[in-house]
Coordinates of C-alpha atoms in Angstrom, one line a residue:
X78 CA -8.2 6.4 -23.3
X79 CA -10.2 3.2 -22.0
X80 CA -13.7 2.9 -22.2
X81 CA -16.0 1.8 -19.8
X82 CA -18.9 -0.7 -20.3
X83 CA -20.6 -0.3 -17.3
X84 CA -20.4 2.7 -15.0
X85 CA -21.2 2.8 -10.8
X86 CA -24.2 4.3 -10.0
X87 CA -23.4 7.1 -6.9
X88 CA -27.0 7.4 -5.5
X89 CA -28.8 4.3 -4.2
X90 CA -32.4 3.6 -3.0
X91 CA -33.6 0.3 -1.3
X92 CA -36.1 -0.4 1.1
X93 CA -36.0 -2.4 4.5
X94 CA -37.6 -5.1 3.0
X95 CA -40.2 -6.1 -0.4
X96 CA -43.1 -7.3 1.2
X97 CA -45.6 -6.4 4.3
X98 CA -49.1 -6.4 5.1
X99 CA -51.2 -4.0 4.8
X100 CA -50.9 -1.1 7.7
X101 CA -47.8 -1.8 8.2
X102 CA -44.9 0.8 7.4
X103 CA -41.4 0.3 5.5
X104 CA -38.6 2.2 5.4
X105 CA -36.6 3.5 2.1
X106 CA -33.2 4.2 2.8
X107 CA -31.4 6.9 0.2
X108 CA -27.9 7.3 0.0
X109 CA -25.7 10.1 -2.3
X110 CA -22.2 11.8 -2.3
X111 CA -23.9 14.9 -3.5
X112 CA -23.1 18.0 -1.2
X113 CA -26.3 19.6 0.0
X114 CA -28.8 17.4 -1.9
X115 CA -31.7 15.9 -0.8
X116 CA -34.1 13.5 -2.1
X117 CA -37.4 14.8 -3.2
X118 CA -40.3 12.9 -1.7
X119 CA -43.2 14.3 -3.3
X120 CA -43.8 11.8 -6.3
X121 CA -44.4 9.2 -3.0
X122 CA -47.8 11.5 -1.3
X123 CA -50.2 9.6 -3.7
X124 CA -49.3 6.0 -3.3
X125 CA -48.2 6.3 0.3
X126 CA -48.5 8.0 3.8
X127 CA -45.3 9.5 4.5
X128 CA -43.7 9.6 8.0
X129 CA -40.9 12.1 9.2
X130 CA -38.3 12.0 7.5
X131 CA -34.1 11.6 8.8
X132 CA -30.7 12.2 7.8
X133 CA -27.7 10.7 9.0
X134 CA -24.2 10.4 8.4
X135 CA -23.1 7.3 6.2
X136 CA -19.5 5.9 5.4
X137 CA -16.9 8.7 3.9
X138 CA -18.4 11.4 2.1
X139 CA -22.2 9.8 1.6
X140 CA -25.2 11.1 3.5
X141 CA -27.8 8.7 4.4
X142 CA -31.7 10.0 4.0
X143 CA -34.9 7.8 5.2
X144 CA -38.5 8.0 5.4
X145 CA -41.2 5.7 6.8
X146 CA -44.1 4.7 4.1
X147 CA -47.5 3.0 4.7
X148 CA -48.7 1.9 1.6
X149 CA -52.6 3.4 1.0
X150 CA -53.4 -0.1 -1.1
X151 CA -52.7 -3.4 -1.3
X152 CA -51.2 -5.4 -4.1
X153 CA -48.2 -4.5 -6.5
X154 CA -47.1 -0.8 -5.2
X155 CA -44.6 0.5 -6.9
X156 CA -42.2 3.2 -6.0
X157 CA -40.6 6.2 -8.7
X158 CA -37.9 7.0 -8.8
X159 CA -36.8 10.0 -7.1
X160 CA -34.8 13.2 -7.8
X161 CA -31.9 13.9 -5.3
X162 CA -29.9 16.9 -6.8
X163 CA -28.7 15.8 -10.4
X164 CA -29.0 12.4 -10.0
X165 CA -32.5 9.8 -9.5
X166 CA -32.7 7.3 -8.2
X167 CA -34.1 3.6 -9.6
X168 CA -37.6 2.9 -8.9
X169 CA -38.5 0.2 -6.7
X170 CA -41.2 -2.4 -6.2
X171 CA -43.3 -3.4 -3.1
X172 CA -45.5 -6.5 -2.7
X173 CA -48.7 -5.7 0.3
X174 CA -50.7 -8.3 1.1
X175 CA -51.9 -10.3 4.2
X176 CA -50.0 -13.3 3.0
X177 CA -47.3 -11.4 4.6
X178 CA -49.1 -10.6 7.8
X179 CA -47.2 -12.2 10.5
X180 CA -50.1 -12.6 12.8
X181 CA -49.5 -11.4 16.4
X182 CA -51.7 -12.0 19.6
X183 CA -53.0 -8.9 20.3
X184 CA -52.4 -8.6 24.6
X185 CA -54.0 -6.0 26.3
X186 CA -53.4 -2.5 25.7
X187 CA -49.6 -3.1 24.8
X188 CA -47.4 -6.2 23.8
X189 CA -43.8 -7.1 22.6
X190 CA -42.9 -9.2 19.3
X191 CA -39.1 -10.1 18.8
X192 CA -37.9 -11.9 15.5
X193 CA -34.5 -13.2 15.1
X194 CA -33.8 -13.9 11.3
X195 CA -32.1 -17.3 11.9
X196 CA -33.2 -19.4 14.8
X197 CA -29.9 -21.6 14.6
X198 CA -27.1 -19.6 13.6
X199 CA -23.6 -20.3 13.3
X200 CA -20.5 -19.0 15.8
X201 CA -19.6 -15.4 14.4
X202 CA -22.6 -15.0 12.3
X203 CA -24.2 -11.6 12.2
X204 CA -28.0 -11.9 13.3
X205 CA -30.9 -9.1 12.7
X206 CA -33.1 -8.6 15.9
X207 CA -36.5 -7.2 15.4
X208 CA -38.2 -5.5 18.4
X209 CA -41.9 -4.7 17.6
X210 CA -43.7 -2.8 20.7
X211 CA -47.8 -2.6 19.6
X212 CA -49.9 -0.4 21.9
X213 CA -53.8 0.2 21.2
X214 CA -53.4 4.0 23.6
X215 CA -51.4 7.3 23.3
X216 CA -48.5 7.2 25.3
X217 CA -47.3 10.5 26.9
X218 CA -43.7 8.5 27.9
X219 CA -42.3 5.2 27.4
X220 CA -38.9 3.2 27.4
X221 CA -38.3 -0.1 25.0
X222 CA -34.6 -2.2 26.5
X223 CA -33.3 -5.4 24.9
X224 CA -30.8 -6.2 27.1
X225 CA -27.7 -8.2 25.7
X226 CA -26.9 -12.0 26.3
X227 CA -24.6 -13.2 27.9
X228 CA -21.6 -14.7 25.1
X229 CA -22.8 -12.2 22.2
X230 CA -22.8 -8.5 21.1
X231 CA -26.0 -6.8 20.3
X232 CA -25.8 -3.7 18.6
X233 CA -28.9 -1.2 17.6
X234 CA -29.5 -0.3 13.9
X235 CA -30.6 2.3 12.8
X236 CA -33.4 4.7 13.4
X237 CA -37.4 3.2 14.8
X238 CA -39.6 3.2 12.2
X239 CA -43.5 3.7 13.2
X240 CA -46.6 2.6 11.6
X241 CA -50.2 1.5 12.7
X242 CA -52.3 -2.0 11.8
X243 CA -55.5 -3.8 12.7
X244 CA -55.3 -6.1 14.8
X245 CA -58.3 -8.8 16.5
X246 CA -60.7 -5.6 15.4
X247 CA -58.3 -3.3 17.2
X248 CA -56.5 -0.2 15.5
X249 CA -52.2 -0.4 17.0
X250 CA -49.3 1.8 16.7
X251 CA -46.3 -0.1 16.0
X252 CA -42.4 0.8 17.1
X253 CA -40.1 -1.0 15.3
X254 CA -37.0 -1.2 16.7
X255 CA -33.7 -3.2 15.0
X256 CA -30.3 -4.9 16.2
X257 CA -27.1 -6.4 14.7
X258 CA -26.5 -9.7 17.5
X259 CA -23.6 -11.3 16.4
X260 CA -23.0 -14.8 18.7
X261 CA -19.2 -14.8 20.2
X262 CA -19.5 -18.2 21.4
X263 CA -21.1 -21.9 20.1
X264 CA -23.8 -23.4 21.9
X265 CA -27.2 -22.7 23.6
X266 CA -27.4 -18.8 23.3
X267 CA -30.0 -17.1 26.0
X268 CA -31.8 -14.1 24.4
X269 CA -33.1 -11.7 27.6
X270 CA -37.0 -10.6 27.0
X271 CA -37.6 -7.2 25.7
X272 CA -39.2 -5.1 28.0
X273 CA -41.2 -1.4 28.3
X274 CA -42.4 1.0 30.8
X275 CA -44.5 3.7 30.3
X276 CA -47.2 5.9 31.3
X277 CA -51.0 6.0 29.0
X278 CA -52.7 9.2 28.0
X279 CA -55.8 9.4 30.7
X280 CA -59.0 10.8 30.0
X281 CA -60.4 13.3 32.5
X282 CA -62.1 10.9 34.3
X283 CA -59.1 8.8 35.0
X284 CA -57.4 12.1 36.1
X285 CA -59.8 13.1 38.2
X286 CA -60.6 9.6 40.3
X287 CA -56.6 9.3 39.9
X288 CA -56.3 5.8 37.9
X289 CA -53.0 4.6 37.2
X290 CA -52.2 4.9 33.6
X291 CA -48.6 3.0 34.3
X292 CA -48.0 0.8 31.6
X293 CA -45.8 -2.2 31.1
X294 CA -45.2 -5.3 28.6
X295 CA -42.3 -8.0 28.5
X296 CA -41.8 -9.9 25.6
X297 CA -41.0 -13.9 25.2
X298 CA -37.3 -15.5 25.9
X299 CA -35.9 -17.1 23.4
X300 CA -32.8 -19.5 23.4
X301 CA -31.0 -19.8 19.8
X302 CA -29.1 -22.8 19.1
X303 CA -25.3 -21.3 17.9
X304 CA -23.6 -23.9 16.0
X305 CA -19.4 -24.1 15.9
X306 CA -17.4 -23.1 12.6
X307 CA -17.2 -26.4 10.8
X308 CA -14.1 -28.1 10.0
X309 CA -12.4 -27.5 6.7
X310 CA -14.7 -24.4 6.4
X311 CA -12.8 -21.9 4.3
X312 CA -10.8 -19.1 6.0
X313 CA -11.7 -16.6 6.9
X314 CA -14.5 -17.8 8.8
X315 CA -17.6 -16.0 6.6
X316 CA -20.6 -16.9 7.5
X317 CA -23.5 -15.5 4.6
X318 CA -26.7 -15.8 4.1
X319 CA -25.4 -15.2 -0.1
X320 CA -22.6 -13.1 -1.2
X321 CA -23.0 -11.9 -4.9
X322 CA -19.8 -10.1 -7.2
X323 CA -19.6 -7.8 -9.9
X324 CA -17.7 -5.3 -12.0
X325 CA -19.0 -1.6 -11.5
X326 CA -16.5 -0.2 -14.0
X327 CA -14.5 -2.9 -16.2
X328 CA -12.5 -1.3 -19.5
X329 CA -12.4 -3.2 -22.4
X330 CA -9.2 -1.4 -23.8
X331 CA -6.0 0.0 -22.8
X332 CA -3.1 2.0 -23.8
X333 CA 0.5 0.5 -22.6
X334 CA 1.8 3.1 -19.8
X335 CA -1.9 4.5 -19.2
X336 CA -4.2 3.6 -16.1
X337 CA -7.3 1.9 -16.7
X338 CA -9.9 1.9 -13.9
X339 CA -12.0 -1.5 -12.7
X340 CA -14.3 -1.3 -10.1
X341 CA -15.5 -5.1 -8.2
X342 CA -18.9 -4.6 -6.5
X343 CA -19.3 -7.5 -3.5
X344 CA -22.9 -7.7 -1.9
X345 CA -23.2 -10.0 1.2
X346 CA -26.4 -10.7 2.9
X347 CA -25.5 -11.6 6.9
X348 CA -22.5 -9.5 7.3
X349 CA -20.7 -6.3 8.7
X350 CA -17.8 -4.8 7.4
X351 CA -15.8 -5.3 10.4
X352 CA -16.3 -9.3 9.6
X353 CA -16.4 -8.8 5.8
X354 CA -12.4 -9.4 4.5
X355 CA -10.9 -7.0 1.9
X356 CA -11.2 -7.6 -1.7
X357 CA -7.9 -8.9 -2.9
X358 CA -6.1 -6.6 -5.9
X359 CA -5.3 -8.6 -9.0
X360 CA -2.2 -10.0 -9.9
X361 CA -1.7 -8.9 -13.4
X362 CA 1.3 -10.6 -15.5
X363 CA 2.8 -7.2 -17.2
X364 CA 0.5 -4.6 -15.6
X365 CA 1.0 -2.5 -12.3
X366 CA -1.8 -2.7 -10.0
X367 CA -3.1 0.0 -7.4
X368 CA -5.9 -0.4 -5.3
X369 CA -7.9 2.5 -3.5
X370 CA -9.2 2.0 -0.4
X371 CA -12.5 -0.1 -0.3
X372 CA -15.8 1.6 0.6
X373 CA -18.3 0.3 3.0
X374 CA -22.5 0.5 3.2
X375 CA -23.9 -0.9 5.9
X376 CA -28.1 -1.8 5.7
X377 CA -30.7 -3.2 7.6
X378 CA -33.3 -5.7 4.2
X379 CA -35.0 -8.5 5.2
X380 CA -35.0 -8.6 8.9
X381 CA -30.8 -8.7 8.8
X382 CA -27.7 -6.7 7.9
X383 CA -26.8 -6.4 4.2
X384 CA -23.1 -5.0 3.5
X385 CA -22.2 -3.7 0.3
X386 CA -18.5 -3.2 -0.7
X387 CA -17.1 -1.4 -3.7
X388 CA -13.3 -1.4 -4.1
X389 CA -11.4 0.4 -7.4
X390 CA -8.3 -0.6 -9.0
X391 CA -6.4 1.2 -11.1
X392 CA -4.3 -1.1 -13.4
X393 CA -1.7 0.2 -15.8
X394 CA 0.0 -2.0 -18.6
X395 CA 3.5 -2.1 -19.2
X396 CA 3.6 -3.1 -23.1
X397 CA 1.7 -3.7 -25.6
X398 CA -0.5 -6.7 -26.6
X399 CA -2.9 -9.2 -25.0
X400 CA -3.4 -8.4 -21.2
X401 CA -5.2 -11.0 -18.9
X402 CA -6.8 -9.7 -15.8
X403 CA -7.8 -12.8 -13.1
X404 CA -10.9 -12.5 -11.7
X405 CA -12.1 -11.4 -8.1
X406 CA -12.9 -14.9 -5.8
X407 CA -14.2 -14.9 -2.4
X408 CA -14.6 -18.3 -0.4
X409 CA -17.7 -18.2 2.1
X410 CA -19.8 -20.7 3.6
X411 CA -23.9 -20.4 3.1
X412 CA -25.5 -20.9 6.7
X413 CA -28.8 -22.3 4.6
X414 CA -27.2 -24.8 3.0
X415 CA -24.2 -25.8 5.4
X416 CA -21.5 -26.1 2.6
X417 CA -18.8 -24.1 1.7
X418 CA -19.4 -21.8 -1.5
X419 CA -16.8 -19.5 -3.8
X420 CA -17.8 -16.4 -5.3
X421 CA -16.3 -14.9 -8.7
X422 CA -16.1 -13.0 -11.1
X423 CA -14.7 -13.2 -15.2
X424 CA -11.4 -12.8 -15.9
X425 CA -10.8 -9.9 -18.2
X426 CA -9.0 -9.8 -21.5
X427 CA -7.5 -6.1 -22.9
X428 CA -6.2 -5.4 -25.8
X429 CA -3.1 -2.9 -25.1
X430 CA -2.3 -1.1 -27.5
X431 CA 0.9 0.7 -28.1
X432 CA 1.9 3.9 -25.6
X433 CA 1.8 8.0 -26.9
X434 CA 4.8 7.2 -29.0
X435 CA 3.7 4.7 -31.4
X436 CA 6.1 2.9 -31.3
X437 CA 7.7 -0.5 -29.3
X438 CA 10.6 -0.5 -26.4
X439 CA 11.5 -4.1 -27.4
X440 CA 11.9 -2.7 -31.1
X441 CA 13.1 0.7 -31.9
X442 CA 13.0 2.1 -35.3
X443 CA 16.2 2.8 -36.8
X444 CA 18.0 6.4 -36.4
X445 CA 17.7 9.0 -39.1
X446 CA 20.8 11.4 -39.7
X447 CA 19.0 14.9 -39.6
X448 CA 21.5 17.7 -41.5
X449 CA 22.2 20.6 -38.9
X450 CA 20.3 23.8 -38.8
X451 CA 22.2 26.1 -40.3
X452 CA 22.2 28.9 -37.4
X453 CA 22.9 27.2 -34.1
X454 CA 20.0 28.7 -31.3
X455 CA 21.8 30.5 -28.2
X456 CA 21.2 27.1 -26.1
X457 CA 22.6 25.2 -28.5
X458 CA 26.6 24.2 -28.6
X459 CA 27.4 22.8 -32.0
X460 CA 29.7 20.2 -32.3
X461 CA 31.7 19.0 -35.4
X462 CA 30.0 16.5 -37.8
X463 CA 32.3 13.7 -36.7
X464 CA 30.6 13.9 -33.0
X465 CA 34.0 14.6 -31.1
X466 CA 34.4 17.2 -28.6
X467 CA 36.8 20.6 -29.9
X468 CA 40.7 19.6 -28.7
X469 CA 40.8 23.1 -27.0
X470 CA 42.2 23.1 -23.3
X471 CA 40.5 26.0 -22.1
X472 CA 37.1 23.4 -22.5
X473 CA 38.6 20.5 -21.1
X474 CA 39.0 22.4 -17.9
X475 CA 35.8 24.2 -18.1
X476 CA 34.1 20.1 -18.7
X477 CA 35.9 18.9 -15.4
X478 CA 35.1 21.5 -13.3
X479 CA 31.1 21.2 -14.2
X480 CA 31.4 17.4 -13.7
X481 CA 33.2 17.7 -10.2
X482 CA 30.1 20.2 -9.7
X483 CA 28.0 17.6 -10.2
X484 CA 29.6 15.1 -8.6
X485 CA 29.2 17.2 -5.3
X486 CA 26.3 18.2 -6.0
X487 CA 25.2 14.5 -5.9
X488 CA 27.4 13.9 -2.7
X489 CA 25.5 16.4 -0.3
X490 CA 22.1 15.4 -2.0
X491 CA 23.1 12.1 -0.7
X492 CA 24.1 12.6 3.0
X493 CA 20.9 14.6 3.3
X494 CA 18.7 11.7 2.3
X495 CA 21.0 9.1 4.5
X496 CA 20.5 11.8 7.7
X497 CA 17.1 11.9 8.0
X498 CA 16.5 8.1 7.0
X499 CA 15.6 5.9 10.3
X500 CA 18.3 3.4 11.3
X501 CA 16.8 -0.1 11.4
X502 CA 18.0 -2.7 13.8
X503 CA 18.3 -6.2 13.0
X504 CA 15.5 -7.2 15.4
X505 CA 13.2 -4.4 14.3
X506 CA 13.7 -6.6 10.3
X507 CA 12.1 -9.4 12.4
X508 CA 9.3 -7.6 14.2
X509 CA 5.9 -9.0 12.7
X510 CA 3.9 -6.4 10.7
X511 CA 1.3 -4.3 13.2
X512 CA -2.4 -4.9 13.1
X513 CA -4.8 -2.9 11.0
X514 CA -7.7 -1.1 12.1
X515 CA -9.7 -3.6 10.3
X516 CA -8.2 -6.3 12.3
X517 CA -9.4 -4.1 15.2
X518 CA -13.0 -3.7 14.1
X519 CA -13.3 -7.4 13.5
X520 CA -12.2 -7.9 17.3
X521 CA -14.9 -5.2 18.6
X522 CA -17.5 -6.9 16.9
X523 CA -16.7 -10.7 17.7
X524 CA -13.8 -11.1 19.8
X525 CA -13.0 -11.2 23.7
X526 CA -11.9 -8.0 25.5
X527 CA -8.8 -9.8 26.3
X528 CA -7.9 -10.4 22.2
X529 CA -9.1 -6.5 22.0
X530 CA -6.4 -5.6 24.5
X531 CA -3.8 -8.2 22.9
X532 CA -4.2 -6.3 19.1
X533 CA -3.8 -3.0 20.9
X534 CA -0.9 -4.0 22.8
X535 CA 0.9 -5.3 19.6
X536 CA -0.6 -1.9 17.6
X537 CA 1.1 0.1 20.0
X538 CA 5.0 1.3 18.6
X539 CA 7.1 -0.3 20.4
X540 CA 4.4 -2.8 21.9
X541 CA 3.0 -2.1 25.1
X542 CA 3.4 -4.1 27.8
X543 CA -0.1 -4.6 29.6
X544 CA -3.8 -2.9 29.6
X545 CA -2.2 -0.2 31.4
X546 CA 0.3 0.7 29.2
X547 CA -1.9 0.8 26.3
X548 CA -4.1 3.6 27.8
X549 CA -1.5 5.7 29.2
X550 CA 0.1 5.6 25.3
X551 CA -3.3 6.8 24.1
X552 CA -4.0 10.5 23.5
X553 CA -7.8 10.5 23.1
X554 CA -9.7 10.6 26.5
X555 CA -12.6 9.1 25.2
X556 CA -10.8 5.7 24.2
X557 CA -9.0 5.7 27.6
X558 CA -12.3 5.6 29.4
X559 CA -14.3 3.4 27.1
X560 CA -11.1 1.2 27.9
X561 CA -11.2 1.6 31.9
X562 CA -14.6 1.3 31.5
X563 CA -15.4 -2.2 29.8
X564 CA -12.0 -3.0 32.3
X565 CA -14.5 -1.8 35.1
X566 CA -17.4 -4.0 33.7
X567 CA -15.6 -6.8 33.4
X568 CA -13.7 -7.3 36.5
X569 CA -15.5 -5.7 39.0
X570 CA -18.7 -5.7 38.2
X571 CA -19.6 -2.0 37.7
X572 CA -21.5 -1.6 34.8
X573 CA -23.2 -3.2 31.6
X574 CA -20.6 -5.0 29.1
X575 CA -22.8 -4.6 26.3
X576 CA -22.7 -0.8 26.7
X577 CA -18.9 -0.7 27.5
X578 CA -18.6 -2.8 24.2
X579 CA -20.7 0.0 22.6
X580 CA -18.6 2.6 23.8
X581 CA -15.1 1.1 22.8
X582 CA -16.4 0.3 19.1
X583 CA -17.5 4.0 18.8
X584 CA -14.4 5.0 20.4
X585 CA -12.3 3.3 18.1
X586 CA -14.6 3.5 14.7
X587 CA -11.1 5.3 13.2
X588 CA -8.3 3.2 15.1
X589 CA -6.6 3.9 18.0
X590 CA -4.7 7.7 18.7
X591 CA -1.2 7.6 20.3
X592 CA 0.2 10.3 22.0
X593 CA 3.1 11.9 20.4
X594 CA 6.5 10.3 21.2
X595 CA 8.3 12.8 23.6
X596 CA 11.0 14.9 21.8
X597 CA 14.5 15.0 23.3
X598 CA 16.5 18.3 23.1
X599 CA 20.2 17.5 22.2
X600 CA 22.6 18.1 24.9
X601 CA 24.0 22.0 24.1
X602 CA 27.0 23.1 22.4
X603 CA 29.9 23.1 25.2
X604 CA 30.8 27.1 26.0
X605 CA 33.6 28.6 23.4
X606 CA 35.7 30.3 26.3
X607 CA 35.1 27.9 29.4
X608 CA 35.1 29.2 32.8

C-alpha cells in the first residue's frame, strides 16, 4: 500500500479579506462535505459581534456556511479554529486598524462607494466589483441596482454583508454588496453608476406634518481602461492576478499493478472556473494514468474572485523499479507585472516495488515438478505422468464435441456484441469531437451570444442547423426560454442582456438537455395466411 505524505484537508475556512478598519464587518466563509454538520460559532462571541448567519449550496457535495464579524478591538484579532462536525477548521488571523480605513465622504443621510480591484484590466480578465451603500437612518424599504456595461458581463457574488462605522462624527450602516465583471471586449469600458431608492423611518412628527422620507443616492461613473491579450501571450488566454500549485496527496511508494493516489491543488487569484483550463493528467512512461473529475470552489478575498481547483489522479505502475512522474505546469500571464509566467510543480520519483506475487513478468522462476497426490479430488482428471491425453475413442469424441460447444458458444456471444454495436460511417470518422460543457461555461462567461449559439449548434447530435433548431432539440423549458429570451434582448430590444445572460448561465450551469431521439417501430411481420 502507498503512503501518503501530505493528506487534503475536507473543511476550509477563509475570510473575505485580512485587513479592515475598525467598525467595519468581514465575512468568514466555511466550507465541508460533511452531511448535516454545521460549524459552531460560539468560540467567535468574545472577540467579535456576530451577524446572521447563511448557508448555501457550494460545488458537488460541499455546503457553504457564512457569518458577518465586526471585530470589538483593533489590532491583531485572531480567529480559532472552529468545530464543524468531526473536523476543525484552521484558525485564522485578522489585521484592524485605520491604516486600512478607506476614507469615504460622508453625503447626506445616504451615499454610494464602488471599488473595482483593477482600474486597467486586461480583455477576459475577471474583475471584483464592490458596491458599498452607507446610510446614517433606518430604512423601512430600499433597492441597490448596478446596472451592466455595455461589452462586459457583471455577475453578483454572493450574499450582502452588513456592518456599521464612524464616519465625519456620524454613526453609518454599511451594505456591502459584490460582483464578478469580466470585460468581453478591449478598450475604454463605461461602468453605469450604482443607484438606490428607498423610503426613511419617520419620526411622528414627520408622519404627522407628512414629510417625505423618500430617499435616494447615485454613485460615481467610472470608465476602466481594458487592455487587448498581448501577442505571444501563452494560450489559453489566463489572465491572474497569481496562480500557486501543489500536491494535496503525493505517495512516495508503489506496488507494480496497484493504484496510487496524487492529488494537484491549483489556487488562482482573478479567475472563475469557467475561464480556469483543466489540469492536464500526467504522462507516466510505464504507469496507467486516471484522472477523476476536477473540483471547483469559487470565493470572493481581497475585493476579487479567488478559484481553487483540486484534481486526483490515480496512477498505477506496470513493473517494477524507478517510476518518474512529470510535474503539473500551467502557463499564465500576471496582469501586475505584464509578462508571461509558468506555474509548477516537482516531478515525483517512486520506487515500485514488485506486485502480490513476488516475483518479475520479465523473469520467471523456473518450474518445480510437484509428485501427484496420491487420491485424485472429484474435479480433478488425472492424466498419465508423460502429459499425453488416454488413446481411448470414446474421449476423443467426448473432447470434440465440448470444443465445437465452445466454439458456438463463442459464435453467438459474438453476433450479439456485433448487433447492438452502432455502425459508423466514414464521414461520421471525420466529424470533429463535440464541445464540453466547459467549453460552454467559458462562452457564458466571456463570449458573444452568437459563439454561444455556434457551440450549441455543433453540441447538438447531428448538429443543428440554426438558433431555432437548437431550441426545438432541447427538452428543458427553462433553457429554451433563457435562449428566446437573451434572442429577444438582443434583437429586438425587449429586455436587459445582462439578465438574459444571467438566466442562460443558470440555465445551463449542467450543459445543455436534449430531447430524446424519436423511436421508430419496425414495419410488422407480413400476415402468415394473407388475404
Amino acid at each position: 500500500m502507498a503512503g501518503l505524505s501530505t493528506a487534503h484537508a475536507e473543511t476550509r475556512a477563509w475570510l473575505d479579506r485580512n485587513a479592515i478598519a475598525p467598525g467595519e464587518a468581514v465575512t468568514l466563509n466555511i466550507e465541508t462535505d460533511q452531511p448535516g454538520a454545521a460549524p459552531d460559532y460560539t468560540p467567535l462571541r468574545d472577540a467579535f459581534t456576530l451577524g446572521p448567519p447563511y448557508r448555501s449550496p457550494a460545488t458537488g457535495n460541499r455546503t457553504l456556511f457564512g457569518i458577518a464579524l465586526t471585530p470589538r478591538r483593533e489590532g491583531a484579532v485572531d480567529i480559532p479554529a472552529l468545530q464543524v462536525g468531526a473536523e476543525r477548521t484552521a484558525p485564522q488571523k485578522l489585521s484592524v486598524s485605520a491604516a486600512h480605513a478607506s476614507a469615504p465622504v460622508p453625503r447626506g443621510d445616504v451615499f454610494l462607494e464602488s471599488r473595482v480591484d483593477d482600474p486597467a484590466p486586461y480583455v477576459q480578465q475577471s474583475l471584483g466589483l464592490t458596491v458599498r451603500l452607507y446610510y446614517a437612518t433606518p430604512l423601512l424599504s430600499g433597492e441597490l441596482a448596478q446596472d451592466a456595461p455595455d461589452g462586459a458581463s457583471l455577475q453578483r457574488i454572493g450574499d450582502d454583508v452588513q456592518s456599521s462605522r464612524e464616519i465625519g462624527g456620524r454613526r453609518y450602516h454599511v451594505v456591502e454588496r459584490r460582483y464578478l465583471l469580466v470585460p468581453e471586449r478591449s478598450g475604454p469600458l463605461a461602468l453605469p453608476p450604482a443607484r438606490f431608492r428607498g423610503q426613511g423611518a419617520g419620526g411622528f412628527f414627520d408622519d404627522f406634518f407628512g414629510t417625505d422620507r423618500s430617499l435616494s443616492a447615485q454613485g460615481a461613473a467610472q470608465t476602466l481602461q481594458v487592455r487587448p491579450q498581448p501577442d505571444g501571450a501563452p494560450q489559453p488566454w489566463l489572465p491572474l492576478r497569481g496562480l500557486e500549485l501543489e500536491y494535496g496527496a503525493r505517495p512516495d511508494r508503489a506496488r507494480a499493478g496497484e493504484a496510487v493516489e496524487i492529488v494537484v491543488e491549483a489556487v488562482a487569484q482573478g479567475a472563475t472556473a469557467a475561464q480556469f483550463p483543466e489540469i492536464p493528467a500526467p504522462q507516466v512512461e510505464g504507469a496507467q494514468v486516471f484522472a477523476d473529475r476536477a473540483e471547483t470552489t469559487e470565493r470572493f478575498v481581497d475585493g476579487g474572485p479567488q478559484l481553487t481547483v483540486v484534481r486526483r489522479f490515480s496512477v498505477v505502475p506496470l513493473r517494477p523499479g524507478p517510476l518518474r512522474v512529470p510535474g503539473t505546469r500551467l502557463a499564465w500571464w500576471d496582469v501586475a507585472a505584464g509578462s508571461a509566467q509558468v506555474a509548477s510543480l516537482p516531478d515525483l520519483s517512486l520506487e515500485v516495488a514488485p506486485g502480490v506475487a513476488g516475483a518479475s513478468p520479465a523473469a520467471p522462476a523456473a518450474p518445480t515438478p510437484t509428485p501427484a497426490p496420491p487420491t485424485a479430488s472429484p474435479a480433478t482428471i488425472a492424466l498419465p505422468a508423460d502429459g499425453s491425453l488416454p488413446r481411448s475413442p470414446w474421449f476423443r469424441v467426448a473432447v470434440a464435441f465440448a470444443l465445437l460447444w465452445l466454439a458456438t458458444l463463442a459464435w453467438l456471444l459474438w453476433r450479439k456484441r456485433d448487433s447492438g454495436r452502432p455502425v459508423v460511417a466514414a464521414g461520421d470518422r471525420d466529424r470533429p469531437a463535440v464541445p464540453s460543457t466547459a467549453d460552454l461555461r467559458r462562452l457564458l462567461d466571456a463570449g458573444s451570444f452568437d459563439e454561444v449559439v455556434g457551440l450549441l449548434q455543433r453540441m447538438a447530435v447531428p448538429a443543428a442547423a440554426d438558433l431555432d433548431g437548437v431550441i426545438a432539440r432541447l427538452d428543458d423549458p427553462s433553457q429554451r426560454d433563457a435562449l428566446d429570451a437573451m434572442r429577444r434582448a438582443l434583437w429586438a430590444g425587449q429586455g436587459e442582456p445582462s439578465a438574459a445572460r444571467a438566466a442562460l448561465r443558470a440555465a445551463f450551469r449542467d450543459g445543455p438537455r436534449w430531447r430524446a431521439p424519436a423511436v421508430v417501430d419496425p414495419a410488422p411481420l407480413p400476415p402468415l395466411y394473407p388475404p
